[in-house]
Coordinates of N, CA and C in Angstrom, one line a residue:
M273 N -4.9 -20.6 -9.3 CA -6.1 -20.7 -8.5 C -6.3 -19.4 -7.7
K274 N -7.5 -18.9 -7.6 CA -7.8 -17.7 -7.0 C -8.2 -17.9 -5.5
K275 N -7.7 -17.0 -4.7 CA -8.1 -17.0 -3.3 C -8.8 -15.7 -3.0
F276 N -9.9 -15.8 -2.2 CA -10.7 -14.6 -1.8 C -10.5 -14.4 -0.3
I277 N -9.9 -13.2 0.1 CA -9.5 -13.0 1.5 C -10.0 -11.6 1.8
L278 N -10.9 -11.5 2.8 CA -11.3 -10.2 3.3 C -10.3 -9.8 4.4
L279 N -10.2 -8.4 4.5 CA -9.3 -7.8 5.5 C -8.0 -8.4 5.5
S280 N -7.3 -8.6 4.3 CA -6.0 -9.1 4.3 C -5.1 -8.0 3.7
I281 N -3.8 -8.3 3.6 CA -2.8 -7.4 3.1 C -2.4 -7.8 1.7
M282 N -1.7 -6.9 1.0 CA -1.3 -7.2 -0.3 C -0.4 -8.4 -0.4
F283 N 0.6 -8.5 0.5 CA 1.6 -9.6 0.5 C 2.3 -9.6 1.8
C284 N 3.0 -10.7 2.1 CA 3.8 -10.8 3.3 C 5.1 -11.4 2.9
S285 N 6.2 -10.9 3.4 CA 7.5 -11.4 3.1 C 8.5 -11.1 4.2
I286 N 9.6 -11.8 4.2 CA 10.7 -11.4 5.1 C 11.5 -10.2 4.5
S287 N 12.1 -10.4 3.4 CA 12.7 -9.3 2.7 C 13.2 -9.8 1.3
Y288 N 13.0 -9.0 0.3 CA 13.7 -9.3 -0.9 C 14.0 -8.0 -1.7
G289 N 14.7 -8.2 -2.8 CA 15.1 -7.1 -3.6 C 13.9 -6.6 -4.3
Q290 N 13.9 -6.6 -5.7 CA 12.8 -6.2 -6.5 C 11.6 -7.1 -6.3
I291 N 10.7 -6.7 -5.5 CA 9.5 -7.5 -5.1 C 8.5 -7.5 -6.2
G292 N 8.1 -6.3 -6.7 CA 7.1 -6.3 -7.7 C 6.7 -4.9 -8.1
Y293 N 5.6 -4.8 -8.7 CA 5.1 -3.5 -9.3 C 3.7 -3.3 -8.9
W294 N 3.2 -2.0 -8.8 CA 1.9 -1.7 -8.4 C 1.3 -0.5 -9.2
T295 N 0.0 -0.5 -9.3 CA -0.7 0.6 -9.8 C -1.9 0.9 -8.8
A296 N -2.2 2.2 -8.6 CA -3.2 2.6 -7.7 C -4.2 3.6 -8.4
Y297 N -5.4 3.3 -8.1 CA -6.5 4.2 -8.6 C -7.3 4.8 -7.5
N298 N -7.3 6.1 -7.3 CA -7.9 6.8 -6.2 C -9.2 7.4 -6.7
F299 N -10.2 7.2 -5.9 CA -11.6 7.7 -6.3 C -12.4 8.1 -5.1
N300 N -13.5 8.8 -5.4 CA -14.4 9.2 -4.3 C -15.7 8.4 -4.5
V301 N -16.2 7.8 -3.4 CA -17.5 7.1 -3.4 C -18.6 8.1 -3.1
K302 N -19.6 8.1 -3.9 CA -20.7 9.0 -3.6 C -21.4 8.7 -2.3
P303 N -21.8 9.7 -1.5 CA -22.5 9.5 -0.2 C -23.6 8.4 -0.3
G304 N -23.5 7.5 0.6 CA -24.6 6.5 0.7 C -24.2 5.2 -0.2
S305 N -23.2 5.3 -0.9 CA -22.8 4.2 -1.8 C -21.7 3.3 -1.4
E306 N -21.2 3.5 -0.2 CA -20.0 2.8 0.3 C -20.2 1.3 0.3
E307 N -21.3 0.9 0.9 CA -21.6 -0.6 0.9 C -21.8 -1.2 -0.5
T308 N -22.5 -0.4 -1.3 CA -22.7 -0.9 -2.7 C -21.4 -1.1 -3.4
V309 N -20.4 -0.2 -3.3 CA -19.1 -0.3 -3.9 C -18.4 -1.6 -3.4
V310 N -18.4 -1.8 -2.1 CA -17.7 -3.0 -1.6 C -18.4 -4.2 -2.1
N311 N -19.7 -4.2 -2.2 CA -20.4 -5.4 -2.7 C -20.1 -5.7 -4.2
L312 N -20.0 -4.6 -5.0 CA -19.6 -4.7 -6.4 C -18.2 -5.3 -6.6
F313 N -17.3 -4.8 -5.7 CA -15.9 -5.4 -5.8 C -15.9 -6.9 -5.4
N314 N -16.7 -7.2 -4.4 CA -16.8 -8.6 -4.0 C -17.4 -9.5 -5.1
Q315 N -18.4 -9.0 -5.7 CA -19.1 -9.8 -6.7 C -18.2 -10.0 -7.9
Y316 N -17.5 -9.0 -8.3 CA -16.6 -9.1 -9.5 C -15.3 -9.9 -9.2
F317 N -14.5 -9.4 -8.3 CA -13.2 -10.0 -8.0 C -13.3 -11.3 -7.3
G318 N -14.4 -11.5 -6.6 CA -14.6 -12.8 -5.9 C -15.1 -13.9 -6.9
N319 N -15.4 -13.6 -8.1 CA -16.0 -14.6 -9.0 C -15.3 -14.6 -10.4
N320 N -14.3 -13.8 -10.6 CA -13.6 -13.8 -11.9 C -12.1 -13.9 -11.8
D321 N -11.5 -14.7 -12.6 CA -10.1 -14.9 -12.6 C -9.3 -13.8 -13.3
L322 N -8.2 -13.4 -12.7 CA -7.3 -12.6 -13.3 C -6.0 -13.3 -13.4
P323 N -4.9 -12.8 -14.0 CA -3.7 -13.5 -14.2 C -3.1 -13.9 -12.8
E324 N -2.5 -15.1 -12.8 CA -1.9 -15.6 -11.6 C -0.8 -14.7 -11.1
G325 N -0.8 -14.4 -9.8 CA 0.2 -13.6 -9.2 C -0.2 -12.1 -9.0
I326 N -1.5 -11.8 -9.4 CA -2.0 -10.5 -9.2 C -2.8 -10.4 -7.9
T327 N -2.6 -9.3 -7.2 CA -3.4 -9.0 -6.0 C -4.1 -7.7 -6.1
I328 N -5.4 -7.6 -5.8 CA -6.2 -6.4 -5.9 C -6.6 -6.1 -4.4
T329 N -6.4 -4.9 -4.0 CA -6.7 -4.5 -2.6 C -7.6 -3.3 -2.6
L330 N -8.7 -3.3 -1.9 CA -9.5 -2.1 -1.7 C -9.3 -1.5 -0.4
F331 N -9.1 -0.1 -0.3 CA -8.9 0.6 0.9 C -9.9 1.7 1.0
E332 N -10.2 2.1 2.3 CA -10.8 3.4 2.6 C -9.7 4.3 3.0
N333 N -9.6 5.5 2.4 CA -8.7 6.6 2.8 C -9.2 7.3 4.0
H334 N -8.7 7.0 5.2 CA -9.3 7.5 6.5 C -8.9 8.9 6.9
F335 N -7.6 9.1 7.1 CA -7.0 10.4 7.4 C -6.2 10.9 6.2
K336 N -6.6 12.1 5.7 CA -6.0 12.5 4.4 C -5.8 14.0 4.4
D337 N -5.0 14.5 3.5 CA -4.8 15.9 3.4 C -5.7 16.5 2.3
A338 N -5.6 17.8 2.1 CA -6.5 18.6 1.2 C -6.4 18.2 -0.2
E339 N -5.2 17.7 -0.7 CA -5.1 17.3 -2.1 C -5.3 15.8 -2.3
W340 N -4.8 15.0 -1.5 CA -5.1 13.5 -1.6 C -6.3 13.2 -0.7
N341 N -7.4 13.8 -1.0 CA -8.6 13.7 -0.2 C -9.6 12.7 -0.8
F342 N -9.1 11.8 -1.6 CA -10.0 10.8 -2.2 C -10.5 9.9 -1.0
S343 N -11.7 9.3 -1.2 CA -12.3 8.5 -0.2 C -11.8 7.0 -0.2
H344 N -11.5 6.5 -1.4 CA -11.1 5.1 -1.5 C -9.9 4.9 -2.5
Q345 N -9.3 3.8 -2.4 CA -8.2 3.5 -3.3 C -8.2 2.0 -3.6
V346 N -8.0 1.7 -4.9 CA -7.9 0.3 -5.3 C -6.4 0.1 -5.8
L347 N -5.8 -0.9 -5.3 CA -4.4 -1.2 -5.6 C -4.2 -2.5 -6.3
F348 N -3.5 -2.5 -7.4 CA -3.1 -3.7 -8.1 C -1.6 -3.9 -7.9
N349 N -1.2 -5.2 -7.6 CA 0.2 -5.4 -7.5 C 0.6 -6.8 -7.9
G350 N 1.8 -7.0 -8.4 CA 2.3 -8.3 -8.8 C 3.6 -8.2 -9.4
S351 N 4.1 -9.4 -10.0 CA 5.3 -9.4 -10.7 C 5.2 -8.6 -12.0
L352 N 6.3 -8.3 -12.6 CA 6.3 -7.6 -13.9 C 5.5 -8.4 -15.0
D353 N 5.7 -9.7 -15.0 CA 5.0 -10.5 -16.0 C 3.5 -10.5 -15.8
A354 N 3.2 -10.7 -14.5 CA 1.7 -10.8 -14.1 C 1.0 -9.4 -14.4
M355 N 1.7 -8.3 -14.0 CA 1.1 -7.0 -14.3 C 1.0 -6.7 -15.8
A356 N 2.0 -7.1 -16.5 CA 2.0 -6.9 -18.0 C 0.8 -7.7 -18.6
L357 N 0.6 -8.9 -18.2 CA -0.5 -9.7 -18.7 C -1.8 -9.1 -18.3
Q358 N -1.9 -8.6 -17.1 CA -3.2 -8.0 -16.7 C -3.5 -6.8 -17.5
Y359 N -2.6 -6.0 -17.8 CA -2.9 -4.7 -18.6 C -2.9 -4.9 -20.1
S360 N -2.5 -6.1 -20.6 CA -2.5 -6.3 -22.0 C -3.7 -7.2 -22.4
A361 N -4.5 -7.7 -21.4 CA -5.6 -8.5 -21.7 C -6.8 -7.7 -22.3
V362 N -7.5 -8.3 -23.2 CA -8.6 -7.7 -23.8 C -9.8 -7.6 -22.8
P363 N -10.4 -6.4 -22.6 CA -11.5 -6.3 -21.6 C -12.6 -7.2 -22.0
T364 N -13.1 -7.9 -20.9 CA -14.2 -8.8 -21.1 C -15.5 -8.0 -20.9
E365 N -16.6 -8.6 -21.3 CA -17.9 -8.0 -21.1 C -18.2 -7.9 -19.6
K366 N -17.8 -8.9 -18.8 CA -18.0 -8.8 -17.3 C -17.2 -7.6 -16.7
W367 N -16.0 -7.4 -17.2 CA -15.2 -6.3 -16.7 C -15.8 -4.9 -17.1
L368 N -16.3 -4.8 -18.3 CA -16.9 -3.6 -18.8 C -18.2 -3.3 -18.0
L369 N -18.9 -4.3 -17.7 CA -20.1 -4.2 -16.9 C -19.8 -3.7 -15.5
F370 N -18.8 -4.3 -14.9 CA -18.3 -3.9 -13.6 C -17.9 -2.4 -13.6
R371 N -17.1 -2.0 -14.6 CA -16.7 -0.6 -14.7 C -17.9 0.3 -14.8
E372 N -18.9 -0.1 -15.6 CA -20.1 0.7 -15.8 C -20.9 0.9 -14.4
K373 N -21.0 -0.2 -13.7 CA -21.7 -0.2 -12.4 C -21.0 0.7 -11.4
I374 N -19.7 0.5 -11.3 CA -18.9 1.2 -10.4 C -18.9 2.7 -10.7
S375 N -19.0 3.1 -12.0 CA -19.0 4.5 -12.3 C -20.2 5.2 -11.9
R376 N -21.3 4.5 -11.6 CA -22.5 5.1 -11.2 C -22.4 5.6 -9.7
H377 N -21.5 5.0 -9.0 CA -21.3 5.3 -7.5 C -20.0 6.0 -7.2
T378 N -19.2 6.3 -8.1 CA -17.9 6.8 -7.8 C -17.5 8.0 -8.8
E379 N -16.5 8.7 -8.4 CA -15.9 9.7 -9.2 C -14.4 9.6 -9.1
S380 N -13.7 9.6 -10.3 CA -12.2 9.4 -10.3 C -11.5 10.6 -9.7
H381 N -10.4 10.3 -9.0 CA -9.6 11.4 -8.4 C -8.3 11.5 -9.1
N382 N -7.4 10.5 -9.0 CA -6.1 10.4 -9.7 C -5.6 9.0 -9.7
S383 N -4.5 8.8 -10.3 CA -3.9 7.4 -10.3 C -2.4 7.6 -10.5
F384 N -1.6 6.6 -10.0 CA -0.2 6.5 -10.2 C 0.3 5.1 -10.1
M385 N 1.6 4.9 -10.3 CA 2.2 3.6 -10.2 C 3.6 3.6 -9.7
G386 N 4.2 2.5 -9.4 CA 5.5 2.4 -8.9 C 6.0 1.0 -8.7
E387 N 7.1 0.9 -8.0 CA 7.8 -0.4 -7.7 C 7.9 -0.6 -6.2
I388 N 7.9 -1.9 -5.8 CA 8.1 -2.4 -4.5 C 9.5 -2.9 -4.4
D389 N 10.3 -2.4 -3.6 CA 11.7 -2.8 -3.5 C 12.1 -3.5 -2.2
A390 N 11.3 -3.4 -1.2 CA 11.7 -4.1 0.1 C 10.4 -4.3 0.9
A391 N 10.4 -5.4 1.7 CA 9.2 -5.6 2.6 C 9.7 -6.5 3.7
F392 N 9.1 -6.2 4.9 CA 9.4 -6.9 6.1 C 8.2 -7.1 7.0
A393 N 7.9 -8.3 7.4 CA 6.7 -8.6 8.2 C 6.9 -10.0 8.8
S394 N 6.1 -10.2 9.9 CA 6.1 -11.5 10.5 C 4.6 -11.7 10.9
G395 N 4.2 -13.0 11.0 CA 2.8 -13.2 11.3 C 1.9 -13.2 10.1
D396 N 0.6 -13.5 10.3 CA -0.3 -13.5 9.2 C -0.6 -12.1 8.7
P397 N -0.6 -12.0 7.4 CA -0.7 -10.6 6.8 C -2.1 -10.0 7.1
S398 N -3.1 -10.8 7.4 CA -4.4 -10.2 7.7 C -4.4 -9.4 9.1
E399 N -3.3 -9.5 9.8 CA -3.2 -8.9 11.1 C -2.8 -7.4 11.0
F400 N -2.6 -6.9 9.8 CA -2.1 -5.5 9.6 C -2.9 -4.7 8.7
P401 N -4.2 -4.5 9.0 CA -5.1 -3.8 8.1 C -5.1 -2.3 8.2
I402 N -4.5 -1.7 9.2 CA -4.4 -0.3 9.4 C -3.0 0.2 8.9
Q403 N -3.0 1.0 7.8 CA -1.7 1.3 7.2 C -1.5 2.8 7.1
R404 N -0.3 3.2 7.5 CA 0.2 4.6 7.3 C 1.1 4.7 6.1
I405 N 0.8 5.7 5.3 CA 1.6 5.8 4.0 C 2.3 7.1 4.1
Y406 N 3.6 7.1 3.7 CA 4.5 8.3 3.7 C 5.0 8.5 2.3
A407 N 4.9 9.6 1.7 CA 5.6 10.0 0.5 C 6.8 10.9 0.8
L408 N 8.0 10.6 0.3 CA 9.2 11.3 0.6 C 9.9 11.8 -0.6
D409 N 10.6 12.8 -0.5 CA 11.6 13.3 -1.5 C 13.0 12.9 -1.0
V410 N 13.6 11.9 -1.6 CA 14.9 11.5 -1.1 C 16.0 11.9 -2.2
N411 N 17.1 12.3 -1.6 CA 18.2 12.8 -2.5 C 18.9 11.7 -3.3
D412 N 19.1 10.5 -2.6 CA 19.8 9.4 -3.2 C 19.0 8.1 -2.9
Y413 N 18.2 7.7 -3.9 CA 17.3 6.6 -3.6 C 18.0 5.3 -3.2
G414 N 19.2 5.0 -3.8 CA 19.9 3.8 -3.5 C 20.4 3.8 -2.1
K415 N 20.9 4.9 -1.6 CA 21.4 5.0 -0.2 C 20.2 4.9 0.7
W416 N 19.1 5.5 0.4 CA 17.9 5.6 1.2 C 17.3 4.2 1.4
I417 N 17.1 3.4 0.3 CA 16.5 2.1 0.4 C 17.5 1.1 1.1
S418 N 18.8 1.3 0.9 CA 19.8 0.4 1.6 C 19.7 0.6 3.1
A419 N 19.6 1.8 3.5 CA 19.5 2.1 5.0 C 18.2 1.6 5.5
Y420 N 17.2 1.7 4.8 CA 15.9 1.2 5.2 C 15.9 -0.3 5.4
Q421 N 16.5 -1.0 4.4 CA 16.6 -2.5 4.5 C 17.5 -2.9 5.6
K422 N 18.6 -2.3 5.8 CA 19.6 -2.6 6.9 C 18.9 -2.5 8.3
F423 N 18.2 -1.4 8.5 CA 17.5 -1.2 9.8 C 16.4 -2.2 10.0
N424 N 15.5 -2.4 9.0 CA 14.4 -3.2 9.2 C 14.7 -4.7 9.2
S425 N 15.8 -5.1 8.6 CA 16.1 -6.5 8.5 C 16.4 -7.1 9.9
K426 N 16.8 -6.2 10.9 CA 17.0 -6.6 12.2 C 15.9 -6.0 13.2
Y427 N 15.5 -4.8 13.0 CA 14.7 -4.1 14.0 C 13.2 -4.0 13.7
N428 N 12.8 -4.4 12.5 CA 11.3 -4.3 12.3 C 10.6 -5.1 13.4
N429 N 9.5 -4.4 14.0 CA 8.8 -5.0 15.1 C 7.8 -6.1 14.6
P430 N 7.6 -7.2 15.3 CA 6.6 -8.2 14.9 C 5.2 -7.7 14.8
D431 N 4.9 -6.6 15.5 CA 3.6 -6.0 15.4 C 3.4 -4.9 14.3
R432 N 4.4 -4.9 13.4 CA 4.3 -4.0 12.3 C 4.8 -4.7 11.0
L433 N 4.0 -4.4 9.9 CA 4.5 -4.7 8.5 C 5.0 -3.4 7.9
T434 N 6.1 -3.5 7.2 CA 6.6 -2.3 6.5 C 7.2 -2.7 5.2
F435 N 6.9 -1.9 4.2 CA 7.4 -2.1 2.9 C 7.6 -0.7 2.2
A436 N 8.5 -0.7 1.2 CA 9.0 0.6 0.6 C 9.3 0.4 -0.9
G437 N 9.3 1.6 -1.6 CA 9.7 1.5 -3.0 C 9.6 3.0 -3.5
N438 N 9.4 3.0 -4.9 CA 9.5 4.3 -5.5 C 8.3 4.5 -6.4
F439 N 8.0 5.8 -6.8 CA 7.0 6.1 -7.8 C 7.6 6.2 -9.2
T440 N 6.9 5.7 -10.2 CA 7.4 5.7 -11.5 C 6.6 6.5 -12.5
A441 N 5.3 6.8 -12.1 CA 4.5 7.7 -13.0 C 3.2 8.1 -12.2
G442 N 2.7 9.3 -12.5 CA 1.4 9.7 -12.0 C 1.5 10.7 -10.9
Q443 N 2.7 10.8 -10.2 CA 2.8 11.8 -9.1 C 3.5 13.0 -9.6
K444 N 3.2 14.1 -8.9 CA 3.9 15.4 -9.2 C 5.2 15.3 -8.5
Y445 N 6.3 15.9 -9.1 CA 7.6 15.8 -8.5 C 7.6 16.4 -7.1
E446 N 6.8 17.4 -6.8 CA 6.9 17.9 -5.4 C 6.2 16.9 -4.4
D447 N 5.5 15.9 -4.9 CA 4.9 14.9 -4.0 C 5.9 13.8 -3.7
G448 N 7.2 13.9 -4.1 CA 8.2 12.9 -3.7 C 8.5 11.9 -4.7
N449 N 9.6 11.1 -4.5 CA 10.0 10.0 -5.4 C 10.1 8.7 -4.7
A450 N 9.8 8.6 -3.4 CA 9.8 7.4 -2.7 C 8.7 7.3 -1.7
W451 N 8.4 6.1 -1.2 CA 7.3 5.9 -0.3 C 7.6 4.8 0.7
I452 N 6.9 4.8 1.8 CA 6.9 3.8 2.8 C 5.5 3.5 3.2
V453 N 5.1 2.2 3.4 CA 3.8 1.8 4.0 C 4.2 1.1 5.3
N454 N 3.6 1.5 6.4 CA 3.7 0.8 7.7 C 2.3 0.3 8.1
G455 N 2.2 -1.0 8.2 CA 0.9 -1.6 8.5 C 0.9 -2.1 10.0
F456 N -0.3 -1.9 10.7 CA -0.4 -2.2 12.1 C -1.6 -3.0 12.3
K457 N -1.7 -3.7 13.5 CA -2.7 -4.6 13.8 C -4.0 -3.8 14.2
D458 N -3.9 -2.6 14.7 CA -5.0 -1.9 15.2 C -4.7 -0.4 15.2
F459 N -5.6 0.4 15.6 CA -5.4 1.9 15.7 C -4.4 2.3 16.8
K460 N -4.3 1.5 17.8 CA -3.4 1.8 18.9 C -2.0 1.8 18.3
G461 N -1.7 0.8 17.6 CA -0.3 0.7 16.9 C -0.1 1.8 15.9
A462 N -1.2 2.1 15.1 CA -1.0 3.1 14.1 C -0.9 4.5 14.7
L463 N -1.6 4.8 15.7 CA -1.5 6.1 16.3 C -0.2 6.3 17.1
G464 N 0.2 5.2 17.8 CA 1.4 5.3 18.6 C 2.7 5.3 17.7
G465 N 2.6 4.5 16.7 CA 3.8 4.3 15.8 C 4.8 3.3 16.3
Y466 N 5.9 3.2 15.5 CA 6.9 2.2 15.7 C 7.5 2.2 17.2
F467 N 7.9 3.3 17.7 CA 8.6 3.4 18.9 C 7.7 3.1 20.2
K468 N 6.4 3.1 20.0 CA 5.4 2.8 21.1 C 5.1 1.3 21.1
L469 N 5.6 0.5 20.1 CA 5.3 -0.9 20.1 C 6.2 -1.6 21.1
P470 N 5.8 -2.7 21.8 CA 6.7 -3.5 22.7 C 7.8 -4.0 21.9
S471 N 9.0 -4.0 22.4 CA 10.2 -4.5 21.7 C 11.2 -5.2 22.6
K472 N 11.9 -6.2 22.0 CA 12.9 -6.9 22.8 C 14.2 -6.1 22.8
Y473 N 14.3 -5.0 22.1 CA 15.5 -4.2 22.1 C 15.2 -3.0 23.0
S474 N 16.3 -2.5 23.6 CA 16.2 -1.4 24.5 C 15.9 -0.1 23.7
D475 N 15.3 0.9 24.4 CA 15.1 2.1 23.7 C 16.4 2.8 23.2
E476 N 17.4 2.6 24.0 CA 18.7 3.2 23.6 C 19.3 2.6 22.3
E477 N 19.2 1.2 22.2 CA 19.6 0.6 21.0 C 18.8 0.9 19.8
L478 N 17.5 1.0 20.0 CA 16.6 1.3 18.8 C 16.9 2.8 18.4
Q479 N 17.0 3.7 19.3 CA 17.2 5.1 18.9 C 18.6 5.2 18.2
K480 N 19.6 4.5 18.6 CA 20.9 4.6 18.0 C 20.8 4.0 16.6
A481 N 20.2 2.8 16.4 CA 20.1 2.2 15.1 C 19.2 3.1 14.2
Y482 N 18.2 3.7 14.7 CA 17.4 4.6 13.9 C 18.1 5.8 13.4
A483 N 18.9 6.4 14.4 CA 19.8 7.5 14.0 C 20.8 7.2 12.9
D484 N 21.3 6.0 13.0 CA 22.3 5.5 12.0 C 21.6 5.4 10.6
R485 N 20.4 4.9 10.7 CA 19.6 4.7 9.4 C 19.4 6.1 8.8
M486 N 19.0 7.1 9.6 CA 18.7 8.4 9.1 C 20.0 9.0 8.5
K487 N 21.1 8.8 9.2 CA 22.4 9.4 8.7 C 22.8 8.7 7.4
N488 N 22.7 7.4 7.4 CA 23.2 6.7 6.2 C 22.3 6.7 5.0
G489 N 21.0 7.1 5.2 CA 20.1 7.2 4.2 C 20.1 8.4 3.3
G490 N 21.0 9.3 3.7 CA 21.1 10.6 2.9 C 19.9 11.5 3.2
E491 N 19.9 12.6 2.5 CA 18.9 13.7 2.8 C 17.5 13.2 2.3
R492 N 16.5 13.5 3.1 CA 15.2 13.2 2.7 C 14.2 14.2 3.3
K493 N 13.0 14.4 2.7 CA 12.0 15.3 3.2 C 10.7 14.6 3.1
L494 N 9.9 14.6 4.2 CA 8.6 14.0 4.2 C 7.7 15.1 3.5
V495 N 6.9 14.7 2.5 CA 6.1 15.6 1.8 C 4.6 15.3 1.9
R496 N 4.3 14.1 2.3 CA 2.8 13.7 2.3 C 2.6 12.5 3.1
G497 N 1.5 12.4 3.8 CA 1.1 11.2 4.5 C -0.4 11.0 4.6
F498 N -0.8 9.8 4.7 CA -2.2 9.5 5.0 C -2.4 8.1 5.6
L499 N -3.5 7.8 6.1 CA -3.8 6.5 6.8 C -5.0 5.9 6.1
R500 N -4.8 4.6 5.7 CA -5.9 3.9 5.0 C -6.2 2.6 5.7
I501 N -7.5 2.2 5.5 CA -8.0 1.0 6.2 C -8.3 0.0 5.1
M502 N -7.8 -1.2 5.2 CA -8.1 -2.3 4.2 C -9.5 -2.8 4.4
L503 N -10.2 -2.9 3.3 CA -11.5 -3.4 3.2 C -11.6 -4.8 2.7
A504 N -10.8 -5.1 1.6 CA -10.9 -6.4 1.0 C -9.7 -6.6 0.1
T505 N -9.2 -7.9 0.0 CA -8.1 -8.2 -0.8 C -8.5 -9.5 -1.6
Y506 N -8.1 -9.5 -2.9 CA -8.4 -10.6 -3.8 C -7.0 -11.0 -4.4
T507 N -6.6 -12.3 -4.1 CA -5.3 -12.7 -4.6 C -5.5 -13.9 -5.5
Y508 N -4.8 -13.8 -6.7 CA -5.0 -14.9 -7.7 C -3.7 -15.7 -7.9

């Protein structure tokens, strides 16, 4: 059964191992067509069934660099079986018509895909529509994701959603091999970041735990970052 949820997040969880898979399509909306594109997404994804377990999320790319300067992003995510079923389905006439209408108002930028390996959140997922994305080059992915999980299993803030994983296709090697998404309830949280959020832990304890995470996670380099705003989510 399909659910239609505006201003929601892809998913919410406490934490798990291999959570799922995702594909992202980045594109530019032609000036003056922003509302039309959102309406076309609502009309199609709000009235057509996709495989159970698939979530489609539409974002505006708000703060961006010179290369990842696309205006919008659509993200598909789900289990391996659900994603495989989605991509092996024969295109319907409704889908082809939707693609044709969207193409009148957009220009493709790039696309990539990856895996979701850990997620931590509390509260309703619709409370975290402002998201900061980081692409990193990590020396040892296993050490890095283990340190991320250990820290966030105890210290993730209730006012933040965070999830992480890796890229598997579409990105240039210099753009990194791992990523983190941090979701916040508002721009105050997103601008201030994790350490500006109210916490039941002392600053001294948080700083020590974070330093341990950095030490145990191995070498890493931040190579890219942007901030996106969720516009709509469609969960099946």
